[in-house]
Amino acid sequence: MVFVKLSIRDLLFSPWKAPILGPQEQTFEKQKESQKEVLAKLESRLESVEFLLTNEKLEDAKLLFQVLAFDLVNFQLQRTNQKEIPIGGNLSSFVLPETDRKLKPFGFIKSLDQVNRFNEKEMDEVLSSAVDTYEYLLYESKKEFKTRYQTVLDQFRFIKQIRFFLMSVVLSFSIFGLVYYQYKYPQMKDQSIKLYSFIGKDKPETSESLMVSQPVLKKDIGNWVDYEWTLPDSMSMFGGLRIDPLEQRGIRFSLDQFSILDSKGKELYHKKFVVSESLLPEDYQDFLQISDIKTAGKQMPGELVEMITTGRDPQIHLVFPILSDVKTIKLKMKYIEAHKVKKK
């Protein structure tokens, strides 16, 4: 095997356009292409003989094998600049090539004149010898392509492959880096905060028909925002509320206070989201369920609860006594991209 020595200079500064070949190199390239075409035909005929044997077409396989045998012999003669032997000709003058390979090529020649009398098992054996011969010819041809028939076009193609590989690696790492960065440090997008009403602890099912929403805007990051919803009549009575604070993972948010008012503006329910002495949200029993959300690091009792969304469907389920004549919900919140918050 011939190793092409390349430097960084070759990779960076060698021409990107294919080189112009001289007359001799053009001849070499034509010979290589011709041999590659013959090798492809040999492989196809080997597969055809195998197909015929598999489908119990023994006589057809024998006829095609006779042609294949001379094709293999003539390819060897062609690549060694010897005169070809016509199909059905005398093979006694053919000299077996010397090789160190364990499975010797052209072993089928000694029994070629007996192929017409072979059974299926014997045909399998002679076909196996033909396959060994094809592999030998393929190996020797590739070796000569890299030595005897090597041209500047081969080095150009090799450099082109290296460049393509390196560019693919760089592109793959760039894409991976971008995806990882977006996952590790997500940028907040414009989205929605949604409220779903449900009957209560025993019936926590929600539906889109009992939902109201407000836009959450990227421009409000870092600022306290007062969200207010006017509820339809279908949501005037409930004993539980599902809050979907975001539609995105990796965003930190703080809840300040939450109020529910009736149609006359009277406050029916009020909740302050602060950390208790147990380091859990105060009145933790009011939280029926919290999903795709975790508390944001170490927090001290009395501080406002800070959380981080861990999935794309974060939910907070609150339960309380059934309220009626509900008309307005107010919620004060603040959002910030989690990776921009300094750890305590």
GROMACS .gro file of C-alpha atoms in nm:
model
  344
    1MET     CA    1   0.000   0.000   0.000
    2VAL     CA    2   0.122   0.346  -0.087
    3PHE     CA    3   0.067   0.621   0.168
    4VAL     CA    4   0.032   0.970   0.031
    5LYS     CA    5   0.222   1.216   0.248
    6LEU     CA    6   0.024   1.530   0.301
    7SER     CA    7   0.097   1.848   0.490
    8ILE     CA    8  -0.141   2.110   0.623
    9ARG     CA    9  -0.018   2.328   0.337
   10ASP     CA   10  -0.135   2.064   0.085
   11LEU     CA   11  -0.481   2.053   0.242
   12LEU     CA   12  -0.520   2.429   0.260
   13PHE     CA   13  -0.343   2.560  -0.047
   14SER     CA   14  -0.347   2.286  -0.309
   15PRO     CA   15  -0.581   2.370  -0.599
   16TRP     CA   16  -0.953   2.309  -0.552
   17LYS     CA   17  -0.989   2.252  -0.926
   18ALA     CA   18  -0.902   1.914  -1.079
   19PRO     CA   19  -0.551   1.912  -1.234
   20ILE     CA   20  -0.486   1.886  -1.607
   21LEU     CA   21  -0.331   1.548  -1.690
   22GLY     CA   22  -0.054   1.479  -1.937
   23PRO     CA   23  -0.096   1.222  -2.219
   24GLN     CA   24   0.048   0.931  -2.018
   25GLU     CA   25  -0.161   1.010  -1.711
   26GLN     CA   26  -0.473   1.036  -1.927
   27THR     CA   27  -0.394   0.686  -2.058
   28PHE     CA   28  -0.355   0.559  -1.700
   29GLU     CA   29  -0.691   0.706  -1.601
   30LYS     CA   30  -0.862   0.544  -1.900
   31GLN     CA   31  -0.705   0.207  -1.815
   32LYS     CA   32  -0.821   0.235  -1.455
   33GLU     CA   33  -1.175   0.320  -1.560
   34SER     CA   34  -1.175   0.032  -1.810
   35GLN     CA   35  -1.057  -0.215  -1.546
   36LYS     CA   36  -1.314  -0.089  -1.295
   37GLU     CA   37  -1.591  -0.146  -1.551
   38VAL     CA   38  -1.470  -0.503  -1.618
   39LEU     CA   39  -1.449  -0.575  -1.244
   40ALA     CA   40  -1.807  -0.455  -1.203
   41LYS     CA   41  -1.921  -0.688  -1.484
   42LEU     CA   42  -1.732  -0.980  -1.327
   43GLU     CA   43  -1.905  -0.919  -0.996
   44SER     CA   44  -2.242  -0.903  -1.170
   45ARG     CA   45  -2.181  -1.235  -1.349
   46LEU     CA   46  -2.073  -1.402  -1.025
   47GLU     CA   47  -2.400  -1.291  -0.869
   48SER     CA   48  -2.593  -1.418  -1.171
   49VAL     CA   49  -2.436  -1.765  -1.150
   50GLU     CA   50  -2.511  -1.777  -0.778
   51PHE     CA   51  -2.870  -1.669  -0.846
   52LEU     CA   52  -2.917  -1.945  -1.105
   53LEU     CA   53  -2.780  -2.209  -0.868
   54THR     CA   54  -3.002  -2.085  -0.585
   55ASN     CA   55  -3.305  -2.114  -0.812
   56GLU     CA   56  -3.204  -2.465  -0.929
   57LYS     CA   57  -3.119  -2.351  -1.283
   58LEU     CA   58  -2.816  -2.580  -1.296
   59GLU     CA   59  -2.770  -2.602  -1.674
   60ASP     CA   60  -2.804  -2.227  -1.719
   61ALA     CA   61  -2.551  -2.175  -1.439
   62LYS     CA   62  -2.303  -2.405  -1.616
   63LEU     CA   63  -2.331  -2.212  -1.943
   64LEU     CA   64  -2.284  -1.875  -1.775
   65PHE     CA   65  -1.995  -2.006  -1.566
   66GLN     CA   66  -1.805  -2.102  -1.883
   67VAL     CA   67  -1.826  -1.738  -1.995
   68LEU     CA   68  -1.736  -1.614  -1.648
   69ALA     CA   69  -1.427  -1.836  -1.632
   70PHE     CA   70  -1.283  -1.690  -1.953
   71ASP     CA   71  -1.373  -1.338  -1.840
   72LEU     CA   72  -1.167  -1.389  -1.525
   73VAL     CA   73  -0.875  -1.534  -1.720
   74ASN     CA   74  -0.882  -1.259  -1.982
   75PHE     CA   75  -0.895  -0.986  -1.721
   76GLN     CA   76  -0.575  -1.125  -1.571
   77LEU     CA   77  -0.417  -1.140  -1.918
   78GLN     CA   78  -0.531  -0.786  -1.993
   79ARG     CA   79  -0.386  -0.637  -1.674
   80THR     CA   80  -0.053  -0.815  -1.740
   81ASN     CA   81  -0.043  -0.702  -2.105
   82GLN     CA   82  -0.088  -1.051  -2.253
   83LYS     CA   83  -0.300  -1.170  -2.543
   84GLU     CA   84  -0.653  -1.268  -2.449
   85ILE     CA   85  -0.792  -1.619  -2.507
   86PRO     CA   86  -1.129  -1.646  -2.685
   87ILE     CA   87  -1.417  -1.818  -2.503
   88GLY     CA   88  -1.382  -2.195  -2.546
   89GLY     CA   89  -1.013  -2.161  -2.636
   90ASN     CA   90  -0.720  -2.359  -2.499
   91LEU     CA   91  -0.617  -2.248  -2.151
   92SER     CA   92  -0.304  -2.462  -2.132
   93SER     CA   93  -0.085  -2.161  -2.205
   94PHE     CA   94  -0.230  -1.961  -1.917
   95VAL     CA   95   0.022  -1.921  -1.636
   96LEU     CA   96  -0.122  -1.910  -1.286
   97PRO     CA   97  -0.009  -1.595  -1.102
   98GLU     CA   98   0.212  -1.633  -0.798
   99THR     CA   99   0.054  -1.513  -0.476
  100ASP     CA  100   0.090  -1.547  -0.100
  101ARG     CA  101  -0.286  -1.564  -0.055
  102LYS     CA  102  -0.414  -1.866   0.131
  103LEU     CA  103  -0.690  -1.925  -0.125
  104LYS     CA  104  -0.517  -1.952  -0.461
  105PRO     CA  105  -0.683  -1.786  -0.763
  106PHE     CA  106  -0.788  -1.966  -1.082
  107GLY     CA  107  -0.828  -2.302  -0.909
  108PHE     CA  108  -1.136  -2.365  -1.124
  109ILE     CA  109  -0.929  -2.394  -1.445
  110LYS     CA  110  -0.819  -2.752  -1.379
  111SER     CA  111  -1.182  -2.869  -1.373
  112LEU     CA  112  -1.331  -2.630  -1.628
  113ASP     CA  113  -1.363  -2.897  -1.898
  114GLN     CA  114  -1.570  -3.110  -1.656
  115VAL     CA  115  -1.822  -2.843  -1.559
  116ASN     CA  116  -2.087  -2.987  -1.793
  117ARG     CA  117  -2.097  -3.302  -1.576
  118PHE     CA  118  -2.099  -3.127  -1.239
  119ASN     CA  119  -2.383  -3.160  -0.993
  120GLU     CA  120  -2.507  -2.873  -0.779
  121LYS     CA  121  -2.257  -2.931  -0.497
  122GLU     CA  122  -1.963  -2.939  -0.738
  123MET     CA  123  -2.087  -2.619  -0.903
  124ASP     CA  124  -2.097  -2.450  -0.563
  125GLU     CA  125  -1.734  -2.548  -0.508
  126VAL     CA  126  -1.615  -2.424  -0.847
  127LEU     CA  127  -1.813  -2.101  -0.800
  128SER     CA  128  -1.638  -2.052  -0.465
  129SER     CA  129  -1.305  -2.077  -0.648
  130ALA     CA  130  -1.423  -1.815  -0.898
  131VAL     CA  131  -1.516  -1.583  -0.610
  132ASP     CA  132  -1.166  -1.626  -0.462
  133THR     CA  133  -1.023  -1.540  -0.804
  134TYR     CA  134  -1.236  -1.229  -0.834
  135GLU     CA  135  -1.125  -1.110  -0.488
  136TYR     CA  136  -0.762  -1.167  -0.589
  137LEU     CA  137  -0.806  -0.966  -0.910
  138LEU     CA  138  -0.986  -0.689  -0.723
  139TYR     CA  139  -0.709  -0.670  -0.462
  140GLU     CA  140  -0.428  -0.668  -0.719
  141SER     CA  141  -0.605  -0.410  -0.934
  142LYS     CA  142  -0.656  -0.170  -0.644
  143LYS     CA  143  -0.292  -0.212  -0.550
  144GLU     CA  144  -0.184  -0.123  -0.904
  145PHE     CA  145  -0.419   0.174  -0.913
  146LYS     CA  146  -0.220   0.318  -0.621
  147THR     CA  147   0.122   0.242  -0.770
  148ARG     CA  148   0.158   0.166  -1.136
  149TYR     CA  149  -0.140   0.376  -1.251
  150GLN     CA  150  -0.121   0.652  -0.994
  151THR     CA  151  -0.162   1.008  -1.126
  152VAL     CA  152  -0.185   1.358  -0.979
  153LEU     CA  153  -0.562   1.318  -1.009
  154ASP     CA  154  -0.548   1.045  -0.741
  155GLN     CA  155  -0.381   1.281  -0.497
  156PHE     CA  156  -0.635   1.549  -0.586
  157ARG     CA  157  -0.921   1.307  -0.512
  158PHE     CA  158  -0.756   1.199  -0.187
  159ILE     CA  159  -0.715   1.559  -0.072
  160LYS     CA  160  -1.075   1.627  -0.176
  161GLN     CA  161  -1.195   1.338   0.044
  162ILE     CA  162  -0.989   1.463   0.339
  163ARG     CA  163  -1.128   1.813   0.292
  164PHE     CA  164  -1.484   1.682   0.272
  165PHE     CA  165  -1.430   1.475   0.586
  166LEU     CA  166  -1.281   1.767   0.779
  167MET     CA  167  -1.557   2.001   0.664
  168SER     CA  168  -1.818   1.742   0.767
  169VAL     CA  169  -1.655   1.709   1.109
  170VAL     CA  170  -1.642   2.086   1.157
  171LEU     CA  171  -2.003   2.123   1.041
  172SER     CA  172  -2.120   1.838   1.267
  173PHE     CA  173  -1.945   1.983   1.572
  174SER     CA  174  -2.081   2.328   1.490
  175ILE     CA  175  -2.437   2.198   1.467
  176PHE     CA  176  -2.392   1.991   1.783
  177GLY     CA  177  -2.243   2.289   1.963
  178LEU     CA  178  -2.530   2.513   1.857
  179VAL     CA  179  -2.794   2.258   1.960
  180TYR     CA  180  -2.617   2.194   2.291
  181TYR     CA  181  -2.582   2.567   2.359
  182GLN     CA  182  -2.952   2.622   2.290
  183TYR     CA  183  -3.035   2.332   2.522
  184LYS     CA  184  -2.792   2.437   2.796
  185TYR     CA  185  -2.864   2.809   2.770
  186PRO     CA  186  -3.216   2.845   2.627
  187GLN     CA  187  -3.323   3.190   2.513
  188MET     CA  188  -3.672   3.287   2.619
  189LYS     CA  189  -3.925   3.323   2.339
  190ASP     CA  190  -4.259   3.496   2.313
  191GLN     CA  191  -4.519   3.248   2.436
  192SER     CA  192  -4.826   3.221   2.660
  193ILE     CA  193  -4.925   3.171   3.022
  194LYS     CA  194  -5.245   2.968   3.053
  195LEU     CA  195  -5.499   2.910   3.329
  196TYR     CA  196  -5.731   2.608   3.336
  197SER     CA  197  -6.015   2.577   3.587
  198PHE     CA  198  -6.127   2.242   3.728
  199ILE     CA  199  -6.382   2.128   3.985
  200GLY     CA  200  -6.145   2.035   4.264
  201LYS     CA  201  -5.908   1.783   4.417
  202ASP     CA  202  -6.136   1.488   4.341
  203LYS     CA  203  -6.196   1.597   3.981
  204PRO     CA  204  -5.874   1.757   3.852
  205GLU     CA  205  -5.949   1.705   3.482
  206THR     CA  206  -5.906   2.010   3.259
  207SER     CA  207  -6.016   2.099   2.906
  208GLU     CA  208  -5.933   2.363   2.646
  209SER     CA  209  -6.288   2.499   2.671
  210LEU     CA  210  -6.219   2.605   3.031
  211MET     CA  211  -5.894   2.789   2.965
  212VAL     CA  212  -5.780   3.150   2.935
  213SER     CA  213  -5.437   3.278   2.835
  214GLN     CA  214  -5.217   3.585   2.823
  215PRO     CA  215  -4.906   3.648   2.613
  216VAL     CA  216  -4.565   3.627   2.781
  217LEU     CA  217  -4.330   3.862   2.598
  218LYS     CA  218  -3.954   3.834   2.577
  219LYS     CA  219  -3.922   4.211   2.625
  220ASP     CA  220  -4.059   4.177   2.979
  221ILE     CA  221  -3.777   3.947   3.097
  222GLY     CA  222  -3.650   4.051   3.439
  223ASN     CA  223  -3.951   4.272   3.519
  224TRP     CA  224  -4.250   4.204   3.740
  225VAL     CA  225  -4.563   4.177   3.526
  226ASP     CA  226  -4.923   4.188   3.649
  227TYR     CA  227  -5.134   3.946   3.446
  228GLU     CA  228  -5.511   3.980   3.463
  229TRP     CA  229  -5.781   3.759   3.313
  230THR     CA  230  -6.153   3.824   3.278
  231LEU     CA  231  -6.320   3.484   3.290
  232PRO     CA  232  -6.616   3.371   3.079
  233ASP     CA  233  -6.934   3.254   3.252
  234SER     CA  234  -6.832   2.891   3.192
  235MET     CA  235  -6.542   2.944   3.434
  236SER     CA  236  -6.735   3.122   3.709
  237MET     CA  237  -6.728   2.828   3.952
  238PHE     CA  238  -6.431   2.603   4.036
  239GLY     CA  239  -6.224   2.467   4.322
  240GLY     CA  240  -5.895   2.425   4.145
  241LEU     CA  241  -5.674   2.603   3.899
  242ARG     CA  242  -5.400   2.474   3.674
  243ILE     CA  243  -5.132   2.730   3.589
  244ASP     CA  244  -4.913   2.667   3.284
  245PRO     CA  245  -4.652   2.939   3.342
  246LEU     CA  246  -4.457   2.874   3.021
  247GLU     CA  247  -4.424   2.655   2.714
  248GLN     CA  248  -4.045   2.624   2.731
  249ARG     CA  249  -3.784   2.446   2.943
  250GLY     CA  250  -3.489   2.612   3.116
  251ILE     CA  251  -3.662   2.937   3.212
  252ARG     CA  252  -3.657   3.067   3.568
  253PHE     CA  253  -3.963   3.242   3.707
  254SER     CA  254  -4.090   3.389   4.033
  255LEU     CA  255  -4.448   3.395   4.157
  256ASP     CA  256  -4.541   3.684   4.383
  257GLN     CA  257  -4.913   3.678   4.453
  258PHE     CA  258  -5.229   3.533   4.313
  259SER     CA  259  -5.585   3.669   4.358
  260ILE     CA  260  -5.931   3.552   4.254
  261LEU     CA  261  -6.214   3.809   4.251
  262ASP     CA  262  -6.589   3.785   4.198
  263SER     CA  263  -6.802   3.989   3.958
  264LYS     CA  264  -6.820   4.277   4.210
  265GLY     CA  265  -6.444   4.292   4.258
  266LYS     CA  266  -6.446   4.123   4.597
  267GLU     CA  267  -6.142   3.906   4.665
  268LEU     CA  268  -6.246   3.542   4.708
  269TYR     CA  269  -5.901   3.387   4.732
  270HIS     CA  270  -5.550   3.519   4.778
  271LYS     CA  271  -5.217   3.341   4.787
  272LYS     CA  272  -4.862   3.463   4.840
  273PHE     CA  273  -4.591   3.236   4.698
  274VAL     CA  274  -4.319   3.241   4.964
  275VAL     CA  275  -4.075   2.985   5.103
  276SER     CA  276  -4.180   2.833   5.437
  277GLU     CA  277  -3.958   2.726   5.727
  278SER     CA  278  -3.952   2.375   5.577
  279LEU     CA  279  -3.802   2.531   5.259
  280LEU     CA  280  -4.112   2.426   5.065
  281PRO     CA  281  -4.367   2.672   4.927
  282GLU     CA  282  -4.591   2.798   5.207
  283ASP     CA  283  -4.924   2.611   5.238
  284TYR     CA  284  -4.776   2.331   5.033
  285GLN     CA  285  -5.096   2.129   5.075
  286ASP     CA  286  -5.262   2.371   4.832
  287PHE     CA  287  -5.038   2.239   4.553
  288LEU     CA  288  -5.212   1.932   4.412
  289GLN     CA  289  -4.942   1.873   4.152
  290ILE     CA  290  -4.627   2.036   4.012
  291SER     CA  291  -4.479   1.891   3.693
  292ASP     CA  292  -4.185   1.983   3.467
  293ILE     CA  293  -4.079   2.237   3.729
  294LYS     CA  294  -3.817   2.239   4.004
  295THR     CA  295  -3.723   2.487   4.274
  296ALA     CA  296  -3.438   2.719   4.176
  297GLY     CA  297  -3.143   2.643   4.400
  298LYS     CA  298  -3.111   2.725   4.769
  299GLN     CA  299  -3.381   2.959   4.899
  300MET     CA  300  -3.439   3.109   5.240
  301PRO     CA  301  -3.765   3.114   5.440
  302GLY     CA  302  -3.972   3.423   5.364
  303GLU     CA  303  -3.830   3.470   5.014
  304LEU     CA  304  -4.054   3.455   4.709
  305VAL     CA  305  -4.059   3.110   4.551
  306GLU     CA  306  -3.836   3.083   4.245
  307MET     CA  307  -3.864   2.789   4.007
  308ILE     CA  308  -3.717   2.662   3.681
  309THR     CA  309  -3.907   2.483   3.408
  310THR     CA  310  -3.752   2.143   3.331
  311GLY     CA  311  -3.976   2.046   3.040
  312ARG     CA  312  -4.196   2.194   2.771
  313ASP     CA  313  -4.524   2.139   2.956
  314PRO     CA  314  -4.476   2.287   3.304
  315GLN     CA  315  -4.784   2.286   3.524
  316ILE     CA  316  -4.884   2.398   3.874
  317HIS     CA  317  -5.216   2.264   4.009
  318LEU     CA  318  -5.367   2.459   4.298
  319VAL     CA  319  -5.674   2.351   4.497
  320PHE     CA  320  -5.892   2.551   4.735
  321PRO     CA  321  -6.257   2.563   4.849
  322ILE     CA  322  -6.504   2.582   4.560
  323LEU     CA  323  -6.555   2.943   4.456
  324SER     CA  324  -6.857   3.083   4.272
  325ASP     CA  325  -6.934   3.400   4.075
  326VAL     CA  326  -6.565   3.419   3.981
  327LYS     CA  327  -6.491   3.689   3.725
  328THR     CA  328  -6.128   3.799   3.751
  329ILE     CA  329  -5.791   3.637   3.820
  330LYS     CA  330  -5.476   3.836   3.889
  331LEU     CA  331  -5.125   3.695   3.896
  332LYS     CA  332  -4.795   3.876   3.946
  333MET     CA  333  -4.490   3.705   3.796
  334LYS     CA  334  -4.135   3.764   3.678
  335TYR     CA  335  -3.940   3.566   3.418
  336ILE     CA  336  -3.567   3.544   3.359
  337GLU     CA  337  -3.347   3.310   3.153
  338ALA     CA  338  -3.219   3.061   3.410
  339HIS     CA  339  -2.855   3.058   3.298
  340LYS     CA  340  -2.825   3.433   3.355
  341VAL     CA  341  -2.907   3.407   3.726
  342LYS     CA  342  -2.606   3.408   3.955
  343LYS     CA  343  -2.592   3.112   4.191
  344LYS     CA  344  -2.629   3.191   4.556
   0.00000   0.00000   0.00000
